[in-house]
XYZ file of C-alpha atoms in Angstrom:
617
model
C 125.575 12.887 -10.026
C 122.150 13.025 -8.221
C 120.580 9.614 -7.410
C 116.898 10.105 -8.537
C 115.945 6.525 -7.622
C 116.931 7.083 -3.977
C 115.081 10.398 -3.874
C 111.903 8.834 -5.252
C 112.104 5.982 -2.733
C 112.349 8.510 0.080
C 109.182 10.273 -1.097
C 107.302 6.970 -1.373
C 108.315 5.869 2.124
C 107.378 9.277 3.520
C 104.020 9.164 1.790
C 103.253 5.683 3.121
C 104.200 6.737 6.652
C 102.020 9.839 6.377
C 99.105 7.745 5.101
C 99.439 5.336 8.035
C 99.444 8.214 10.518
C 96.355 9.762 8.873
C 94.521 6.397 8.947
C 95.331 5.985 12.665
C 94.123 9.523 13.422
C 90.864 8.944 11.556
C 90.343 5.615 13.310
C 91.022 7.134 16.732
C 88.585 9.933 15.940
C 85.910 7.430 14.965
C 86.460 5.301 18.047
C 86.655 8.097 20.572
C 84.420 10.797 19.102
C 82.052 9.429 16.454
C 81.365 5.984 17.960
C 80.154 5.333 21.499
C 80.710 1.556 21.397
C 83.728 1.691 23.702
C 82.050 4.193 25.977
C 79.055 1.887 26.206
C 81.322 -1.040 26.915
C 83.165 0.849 29.631
C 79.928 2.145 31.149
C 78.446 -1.341 30.994
C 81.395 -2.754 32.914
C 81.269 -0.058 35.586
C 77.569 0.808 35.856
C 74.182 -0.856 35.706
C 71.285 1.454 34.865
C 68.172 -0.077 36.304
C 64.855 1.362 35.118
C 62.261 2.025 37.802
C 58.875 1.708 36.166
C 56.142 3.987 37.481
C 52.889 2.669 38.837
C 50.227 3.046 36.181
C 47.227 5.141 37.168
C 44.241 3.242 38.555
C 40.750 3.509 37.074
C 37.493 3.839 39.035
C 33.858 4.315 38.051
C 31.888 7.519 38.731
C 31.135 6.365 42.304
C 34.731 5.430 43.172
C 34.406 1.676 42.612
C 37.842 0.291 41.688
C 37.838 -1.203 38.193
C 41.513 -1.400 37.198
C 44.579 -1.640 39.442
C 48.181 -2.892 39.386
C 49.809 -6.081 40.601
C 53.561 -6.818 41.020
C 55.225 -8.692 38.171
C 58.780 -9.676 37.263
C 60.637 -9.547 33.947
C 63.902 -11.282 33.034
C 66.397 -8.909 31.410
C 69.624 -9.803 29.617
C 72.826 -7.922 28.750
C 74.178 -9.843 25.744
C 77.759 -8.654 26.257
C 77.846 -10.328 29.681
C 76.309 -13.710 28.850
C 79.504 -15.272 27.497
C 79.929 -18.789 26.122
C 79.585 -20.782 29.349
C 75.860 -20.374 30.013
C 74.289 -23.666 31.053
C 71.368 -23.308 28.659
C 69.686 -26.530 29.739
C 69.578 -25.556 33.413
C 68.521 -22.018 32.513
C 65.566 -23.270 30.482
C 64.553 -25.766 33.159
C 64.651 -23.039 35.794
C 62.299 -20.807 33.779
C 60.203 -23.724 32.533
C 60.761 -22.889 28.866
C 62.007 -24.971 25.942
C 65.370 -24.624 24.213
C 63.490 -23.597 21.099
C 61.830 -20.737 23.001
C 65.231 -19.684 24.342
C 66.825 -19.593 20.890
C 63.854 -17.812 19.356
C 63.842 -15.115 22.009
C 67.603 -14.520 21.768
C 67.313 -14.238 17.987
C 64.461 -11.748 18.295
C 66.478 -9.594 20.691
C 69.394 -9.414 18.217
C 67.169 -8.703 15.215
C 67.425 -4.938 14.693
C 64.349 -4.903 12.462
C 62.182 -6.315 15.243
C 64.173 -4.696 18.045
C 65.440 -1.356 16.661
C 66.837 -0.207 20.018
C 69.123 -3.229 20.418
C 72.548 -2.816 22.024
C 74.677 -5.647 23.398
C 75.745 -3.383 26.262
C 72.278 -2.503 27.611
C 69.525 -4.539 29.218
C 67.110 -6.208 26.805
C 63.816 -7.841 27.672
C 64.083 -11.642 27.591
C 60.918 -12.859 29.348
C 57.924 -11.012 30.772
C 55.527 -11.408 33.650
C 57.020 -14.159 35.779
C 54.773 -15.445 38.520
C 55.898 -15.161 42.143
C 56.690 -18.901 42.167
C 58.825 -18.812 39.000
C 60.556 -15.658 40.196
C 61.530 -17.268 43.522
C 63.048 -20.299 41.780
C 64.996 -18.137 39.327
C 66.255 -15.754 42.002
C 67.880 -18.602 43.921
C 69.894 -19.659 40.863
C 70.459 -16.279 39.231
C 74.159 -16.208 40.212
C 74.705 -19.142 37.821
C 73.448 -17.158 34.852
C 75.726 -14.148 34.263
C 74.183 -11.377 32.177
C 70.616 -12.102 33.316
C 68.780 -9.837 35.749
C 65.329 -9.498 37.309
C 63.359 -6.303 36.823
C 60.330 -5.613 39.009
C 57.333 -3.917 37.460
C 53.553 -4.136 37.626
C 50.854 -5.503 35.367
C 47.223 -4.505 34.996
C 44.448 -6.311 36.789
C 40.801 -5.861 35.857
C 38.502 -6.317 38.800
C 35.333 -7.375 36.987
C 34.341 -9.140 33.743
C 32.623 -6.001 32.420
C 33.348 -2.878 30.338
C 36.110 -4.451 28.237
C 35.503 -2.120 25.280
C 35.622 0.970 27.491
C 38.626 -0.032 29.606
C 40.766 -1.572 26.851
C 44.002 -3.344 27.749
C 47.787 -3.016 27.992
C 50.371 -5.012 26.036
C 54.003 -4.929 24.882
C 54.914 -2.089 22.532
C 55.378 -2.797 18.846
C 58.519 -1.704 16.943
C 56.445 1.033 15.269
C 55.382 2.395 18.674
C 59.000 2.421 19.858
C 59.978 4.370 16.736
C 57.123 6.842 17.211
C 57.850 7.758 20.856
C 61.299 7.732 22.472
C 59.679 7.209 25.891
C 59.344 3.522 25.056
C 61.948 0.800 24.806
C 61.376 -2.741 23.513
C 59.573 -4.711 26.213
C 57.700 -1.698 27.618
C 53.924 -1.800 27.926
C 51.443 0.543 26.270
C 47.673 0.924 26.188
C 46.231 -0.839 23.156
C 42.462 -0.230 23.322
C 39.853 1.770 25.240
C 40.819 4.436 27.755
C 44.082 2.567 28.339
C 44.949 3.737 24.819
C 43.328 7.166 24.600
C 44.666 8.260 28.026
C 48.040 6.484 27.728
C 50.121 9.612 28.398
C 48.245 10.378 31.603
C 48.154 6.780 32.838
C 51.755 5.759 32.131
C 53.597 8.206 34.420
C 57.342 8.886 34.095
C 60.119 6.326 34.406
C 62.810 6.550 37.063
C 66.372 5.212 36.942
C 68.881 3.868 39.462
C 72.577 3.887 38.563
C 74.400 1.034 40.322
C 78.162 0.627 40.578
C 79.759 -2.736 39.677
C 83.179 -4.224 40.375
C 85.480 -5.947 37.856
C 83.487 -9.182 38.262
C 80.155 -7.468 37.527
C 78.945 -7.652 41.122
C 76.744 -4.800 42.378
C 78.628 -2.641 44.874
C 75.901 -0.118 45.607
C 74.496 3.124 44.222
C 76.750 5.361 42.174
C 77.531 8.619 44.022
C 75.089 7.537 46.742
C 72.201 7.863 44.353
C 72.854 11.503 43.504
C 72.126 10.832 39.821
C 69.138 8.556 40.417
C 65.691 9.682 39.314
C 62.543 8.547 41.060
C 59.591 7.400 38.943
C 56.432 9.510 38.867
C 53.238 7.458 39.090
C 50.591 7.777 36.409
C 47.459 9.817 36.976
C 44.290 8.121 38.138
C 41.163 8.208 36.005
C 37.578 8.513 37.220
C 35.227 7.208 34.564
C 31.749 8.559 33.960
C 30.607 4.939 33.764
C 28.144 3.740 36.392
C 29.398 0.221 37.081
C 26.049 -1.224 38.170
C 24.389 0.203 35.061
C 27.156 -1.195 32.854
C 26.823 -4.641 34.423
C 23.039 -4.622 33.931
C 23.410 -3.578 30.304
C 25.875 -6.360 29.551
C 23.594 -8.936 31.153
C 20.586 -7.706 29.145
C 22.572 -8.002 25.901
C 23.676 -11.585 26.482
C 22.802 -13.868 23.548
C 22.336 -10.804 21.324
C 24.348 -8.658 18.933
C 24.148 -4.906 19.338
C 24.753 -2.025 21.696
C 23.450 0.087 24.574
C 24.722 3.628 25.152
C 23.495 5.849 27.983
C 24.489 9.513 28.422
C 23.906 12.111 31.136
C 22.435 14.950 29.013
C 23.574 17.813 31.241
C 27.277 16.846 31.026
C 27.738 14.510 28.048
C 29.152 11.875 30.394
C 28.658 8.324 29.153
C 26.965 6.327 31.905
C 27.262 2.970 30.195
C 28.563 1.703 26.876
C 27.706 -1.887 26.052
C 28.821 -3.709 22.932
C 27.671 -7.286 22.469
C 29.098 -9.824 22.158
C 31.837 -8.769 24.512
C 34.654 -10.486 26.418
C 36.179 -10.600 29.876
C 38.970 -7.967 30.071
C 40.866 -10.292 32.422
C 41.620 -12.490 29.392
C 43.937 -9.744 28.143
C 46.349 -9.957 31.076
C 49.475 -12.031 31.552
C 51.486 -14.293 29.285
C 48.303 -15.795 27.812
C 47.209 -12.430 26.378
C 48.526 -13.064 22.858
C 46.830 -16.461 22.650
C 43.529 -15.103 23.962
C 43.666 -12.047 21.705
C 44.236 -14.254 18.665
C 41.240 -16.420 19.553
C 39.019 -13.357 20.018
C 40.186 -11.826 16.729
C 39.266 -15.053 14.901
C 35.823 -15.280 16.503
C 33.174 -14.904 13.775
C 30.982 -12.749 16.063
C 33.774 -10.130 16.377
C 33.756 -9.582 20.154
C 36.698 -7.161 19.851
C 34.557 -4.764 17.758
C 33.112 -1.920 19.811
C 29.754 -1.672 18.070
C 28.777 1.382 20.134
C 31.222 3.578 18.204
C 32.209 1.374 15.254
C 28.870 -0.149 14.259
C 27.228 1.882 11.471
C 23.513 1.136 11.267
C 20.334 2.592 9.764
C 18.779 4.542 12.669
C 15.254 3.630 11.576
C 12.321 5.575 12.961
C 14.354 7.143 15.785
C 15.542 9.416 12.949
C 12.013 10.802 12.480
C 12.650 13.129 15.417
C 15.392 14.879 13.397
C 12.985 15.217 10.455
C 10.243 16.784 12.578
C 12.765 19.262 13.997
C 14.069 20.182 10.542
C 10.704 20.512 8.827
C 9.294 22.658 11.648
C 12.303 24.941 11.770
C 12.291 25.376 7.986
C 8.562 26.119 7.907
C 7.766 23.020 5.856
C 5.256 21.821 8.442
C 3.253 23.400 11.229
C 2.951 21.292 14.405
C -0.843 21.332 14.295
C -1.098 20.797 10.538
C -2.948 17.636 9.440
C -2.429 17.897 5.670
C -0.351 14.747 5.187
C -2.399 11.574 4.562
C -1.182 8.072 5.395
C -3.092 5.385 3.548
C -1.051 2.608 5.118
C 1.991 4.568 4.016
C 3.263 7.212 1.602
C 1.759 6.920 -1.870
C 2.668 9.195 -4.784
C 3.061 8.568 -8.518
C 3.269 4.821 -8.084
C 5.777 5.002 -5.204
C 4.666 3.304 -1.990
C 6.417 3.385 1.398
C 4.417 1.160 3.755
C 3.152 2.002 7.226
C 1.058 0.249 9.878
C -2.584 1.129 10.359
C -3.480 4.236 12.415
C -5.668 7.320 12.262
C -4.933 9.703 9.394
C -4.128 12.484 8.736
C -2.170 13.423 11.870
C -0.299 16.454 13.248
C 3.325 16.177 14.413
C 2.888 14.936 18.001
C 0.707 11.888 17.217
C 2.746 11.289 14.039
C 5.768 10.793 16.295
C 3.764 8.807 18.841
C 2.464 6.344 16.249
C 5.667 6.508 14.159
C 3.838 7.410 10.946
C 5.989 6.816 7.864
C 3.678 8.776 5.563
C 3.907 12.013 7.570
C 7.708 12.261 7.454
C 8.001 11.085 3.848
C 5.628 13.874 2.796
C 7.680 16.356 4.840
C 10.914 15.443 3.066
C 9.204 15.392 -0.335
C 7.836 18.928 0.126
C 11.144 20.249 1.459
C 13.159 18.911 -1.469
C 10.496 20.123 -3.918
C 10.420 23.702 -2.560
C 12.332 25.386 -5.411
C 10.802 28.759 -4.596
C 12.437 28.552 -1.153
C 15.774 26.857 -1.964
C 16.224 27.364 -5.690
C 17.133 23.744 -6.451
C 16.850 20.269 -5.023
C 20.612 20.346 -4.425
C 20.428 23.420 -2.190
C 17.456 21.980 -0.332
C 19.332 18.737 0.169
C 22.414 20.472 1.560
C 20.222 22.508 3.909
C 18.763 19.211 5.172
C 22.281 17.810 5.525
C 23.386 20.840 7.588
C 20.583 20.180 10.092
C 21.623 16.542 10.473
C 25.287 17.471 11.001
C 24.329 20.085 13.612
C 22.548 17.290 15.504
C 25.713 15.180 15.663
C 25.386 12.949 12.579
C 27.656 12.399 9.590
C 30.970 13.025 11.376
C 32.761 11.605 14.379
C 31.457 13.131 17.575
C 34.938 13.003 19.105
C 34.400 10.559 21.968
C 37.538 9.860 24.006
C 37.935 6.294 22.734
C 39.919 5.070 19.726
C 38.253 3.783 16.567
C 35.067 5.890 16.365
C 33.316 5.771 12.968
C 31.451 8.675 11.380
C 28.343 7.057 9.938
C 26.870 8.580 6.758
C 24.683 11.593 6.018
C 24.460 12.034 2.241
C 24.622 15.447 0.571
C 23.654 16.725 -2.888
C 26.977 15.776 -4.457
C 26.563 12.212 -3.158
C 23.262 11.857 -5.041
C 24.480 13.782 -8.094
C 27.272 11.216 -8.411
C 24.932 8.279 -7.770
C 22.143 9.371 -10.146
C 24.112 11.439 -12.702
C 22.348 14.588 -11.448
C 18.848 13.244 -12.169
C 17.080 12.769 -8.847
C 14.437 14.340 -6.605
C 12.695 13.832 -3.280
C 10.956 10.669 -4.448
C 14.275 9.091 -5.443
C 15.638 9.254 -1.894
C 12.409 9.309 0.124
C 13.543 6.492 2.474
C 16.068 8.727 4.268
C 13.090 10.505 5.887
C 12.456 7.396 7.994
C 16.096 6.587 8.787
C 16.630 4.092 5.977
C 18.371 4.258 2.626
C 21.834 5.751 2.662
C 21.619 7.145 6.223
C 23.860 5.378 8.744
C 24.644 6.210 12.372
C 26.480 4.719 15.320
C 24.596 3.834 18.525
C 26.600 6.618 20.200
C 25.201 9.161 17.716
C 21.652 7.907 18.318
C 22.139 8.217 22.104
C 23.557 11.703 21.588
C 20.399 12.597 19.637
C 18.407 11.580 22.717
C 20.604 13.803 24.907
C 20.215 16.732 22.492
C 16.410 16.443 22.506
C 16.451 16.108 26.310
C 18.429 19.373 26.453
C 16.037 20.993 23.939
C 18.702 21.658 21.344
C 22.287 21.326 22.579
C 24.808 18.688 23.623
C 28.312 18.175 24.946
C 30.615 15.764 23.106
C 30.028 12.396 24.814
C 32.984 11.192 26.889
C 33.718 8.191 29.117
C 36.257 9.881 31.427
C 34.765 12.122 34.080
C 37.987 13.303 35.714
C 41.770 13.032 35.254
C 43.765 13.367 38.474
C 45.477 16.726 38.714
C 44.357 18.210 35.400
C 41.201 19.739 33.927
C 39.027 17.873 31.461
C 39.765 18.595 27.813
C 37.786 21.636 26.649
C 36.461 19.532 23.758
C 34.151 17.952 26.355
C 33.051 21.149 28.087
C 31.996 23.188 25.041
C 28.318 23.240 24.083
C 27.218 22.328 20.555
C 23.908 23.800 19.390
C 21.522 22.329 16.850
C 20.143 24.469 14.003
C 16.595 23.703 15.168
C 14.925 26.083 17.624
C 13.571 25.514 21.117
C 9.938 25.565 19.969
C 10.560 22.663 17.587
C 12.228 20.656 20.341
C 9.313 21.228 22.712
C 6.930 19.639 20.198
C 9.248 16.671 19.564
C 9.494 16.088 23.325
C 5.687 16.080 23.502
C 5.604 13.519 20.708
C 8.102 11.267 22.512
C 6.166 11.563 25.766
C 2.939 10.703 23.935
C 4.705 7.653 22.504
C 5.543 6.515 26.045
C 2.001 7.028 27.285
C 0.091 5.305 24.506
C 2.135 4.984 21.342
C 4.825 2.599 20.177
C 6.738 3.013 23.483
C 3.649 2.463 25.676
C 5.534 -0.001 27.906
C 7.342 3.006 29.411
C 4.051 4.181 30.939
C 4.470 1.702 33.813
C 7.367 3.640 35.344
C 6.940 6.247 38.065
C 9.107 8.751 36.177
C 8.111 10.607 33.008
C 9.966 8.733 30.284
C 10.084 9.897 26.666
C 10.892 7.521 23.828
C 10.965 6.780 20.132
C 11.079 3.301 18.627
C 12.821 2.231 15.465
C 12.439 -0.883 13.373
C 15.385 -0.710 10.986
C 14.943 -2.717 7.818
C 17.590 -5.316 7.123
C 18.280 -8.107 4.648
C 17.287 -10.590 7.354
C 15.137 -9.865 10.384
C 14.714 -6.170 11.180
C 16.807 -4.486 13.864
C 15.106 -3.404 17.093
C 15.982 0.204 17.980
C 15.053 2.584 20.802
C 16.064 6.120 21.689
C 14.721 7.996 24.708
C 15.372 9.926 27.902
C 13.956 10.475 31.399
C 12.566 12.287 33.224
C 10.907 14.542 30.636
C 11.838 17.663 32.625
C 15.282 17.940 34.220
C 16.421 14.762 32.408
C 19.028 12.541 34.073
C 19.673 9.950 31.372
C 19.380 9.525 27.612
C 19.714 6.046 26.163
C 19.945 4.271 22.816
C 19.435 0.527 22.369
C 20.255 -1.328 19.157
C 19.587 -5.067 18.911
C 20.496 -6.619 15.572
C 17.700 -8.770 14.109
C 15.612 -8.053 17.201
C 12.443 -7.266 15.246
C 10.107 -4.422 16.257
C 11.542 -1.595 18.314
C 9.083 -2.465 21.057
C 10.282 -6.077 21.210
C 13.745 -5.495 22.684
C 14.618 -1.807 22.364
C 11.870 -0.344 24.570
C 12.010 -2.863 27.454
C 15.809 -2.730 27.621
C 15.788 1.065 27.452
C 13.217 1.272 30.237
C 15.207 -1.001 32.538
C 18.364 1.060 31.950
C 16.488 4.251 32.842
C 14.978 2.728 35.983
C 18.310 1.347 37.202
C 20.033 4.705 36.882
C 17.244 6.915 38.208
C 16.399 4.722 41.215
C 19.720 2.931 41.691
C 17.995 -0.444 41.524
C 15.252 -2.385 39.752
C 11.861 -3.200 41.188
C 10.867 -6.828 41.733
C 8.837 -6.804 38.520
C 11.716 -5.280 36.595
C 14.187 -7.820 37.975
C 12.019 -10.614 36.563
C 11.731 -8.841 33.223
C 15.521 -8.333 33.123
C 16.097 -12.027 33.773
C 13.694 -12.964 30.965
C 15.425 -10.628 28.494
C 18.872 -11.814 29.591
C 18.061 -15.420 28.716
C 16.223 -14.621 25.496
C 18.273 -16.016 22.594
C 18.152 -14.441 19.127
C 18.822 -16.840 16.260
C 21.348 -15.342 13.828
C 21.087 -17.411 10.670
C 21.580 -21.053 11.582
C 23.643 -20.257 14.651
C 22.309 -19.200 18.040
C 24.198 -16.677 20.102
């Protein structure tokens, strides 16, 4: 009789054996094919891949003066799988002059995959950065006592002078998000954080190299693997030549000491930024070395916001410098004729109970003296008639959007596209903006203050300087840029393409005459003392506290070399700070130096302190 119990037992045993074999096959597949842990372990025992970091590109000013260079530095790397349990932690910490708490914290950070997403116990991880030569020498002598720890040579940035921090930027350790975003970087690498160090990171950083070293069973280096056949040499980063004139930049920063604001100067014929000053500023050398984090934290907590680049991030009312855009628009649209004297100014614009004040001067005036004396009434009447011209535009909304299109064509309302991170767009309102604000019930009187650069209009100092360059060119501009040349590659076409204003050449010729008249005997009359034909327009931007002092101009009048904007918060009249600072900037660039009289004036301005509230800067 058949024994069914024995037969069933045989099937069970066979099934268990089959299951065991299948489990082993799956596990072997996972270990040898799907997982590279053992391969990494084997490679780690036999090879050491040492990264060769490229030399970062150096940065010079437009005349070749060295501004940023590299200096040797040393990092301590660790391979966790090689450290073992016999590390003399006390001696290790004493050698590197760190505490046990710092040691434990750093080791924990390395193993934390959230903060260090590229972590592997078989590959080198950054333990400590930027050792000094002295600390490196001490550690190197004892390194044989600390298995798993290695020294990696690299370079750190050095900034030659205490100027141009907002333009140059700085370099710091990559964040986890930056590692995730670009597989070029590994934890512990450096990346540009601000300024051109950030915006030209790909050109400056170069390409990493690698050396594959062969190790024996005790982990000792035996030499290059295959005589270096698989090694890859690093490619140095590309050098940058800035458009910045260093001497001009240094003068600008000195003139803005004890003040809040900005100076921007542009070469009209190229769009190259000759200087970009934001005040208060800081010494870029504070952002180097192991004290960078501490210094950065202190700067970020400073109430005066020295890390803010006001030249491209500050959004201010342009004040009366904006009247030039109004004259151009009204002339081009046929709202005014340059010789027309139909607009009265009885100490301002007065209509149906609305009053916009103005200082005393002859009235009525044509366009050129209206610009020279900075007549509020003239430009308020121009805007009022343009927005009231229903026979020409059909509605106030269409007239308003036509006005807006002129402003945008002159570089306002949107980012210009400067080659620095963080640029703001300012504000040029359109019809929809006012429809939303006033429920569709508004007219030229409602928004009359925009005609004189107040109200809802906001602009960056860079945009105001670009307006000066556009007027100097009689109607066109290049996108302003701080980099003049990148080694081995052409400049981005965004900086070599002309942008044309909607206003015509004839309108620009009259506005230039008005700005020259202002320099000879109007609100910018201080410019008359120079031996070059300067053109200027003041602005006194209203503010909750003291008014802001604003200036926009260029020189010489024909074949212009420089356009400049000055913005001094709470500086009062445009002629108080804006005009004298703008004149000195022009003189320095055109002549390469200041006269004796101008040197004394510069020293006086430098030491002039503006009281901001109850605190002096």
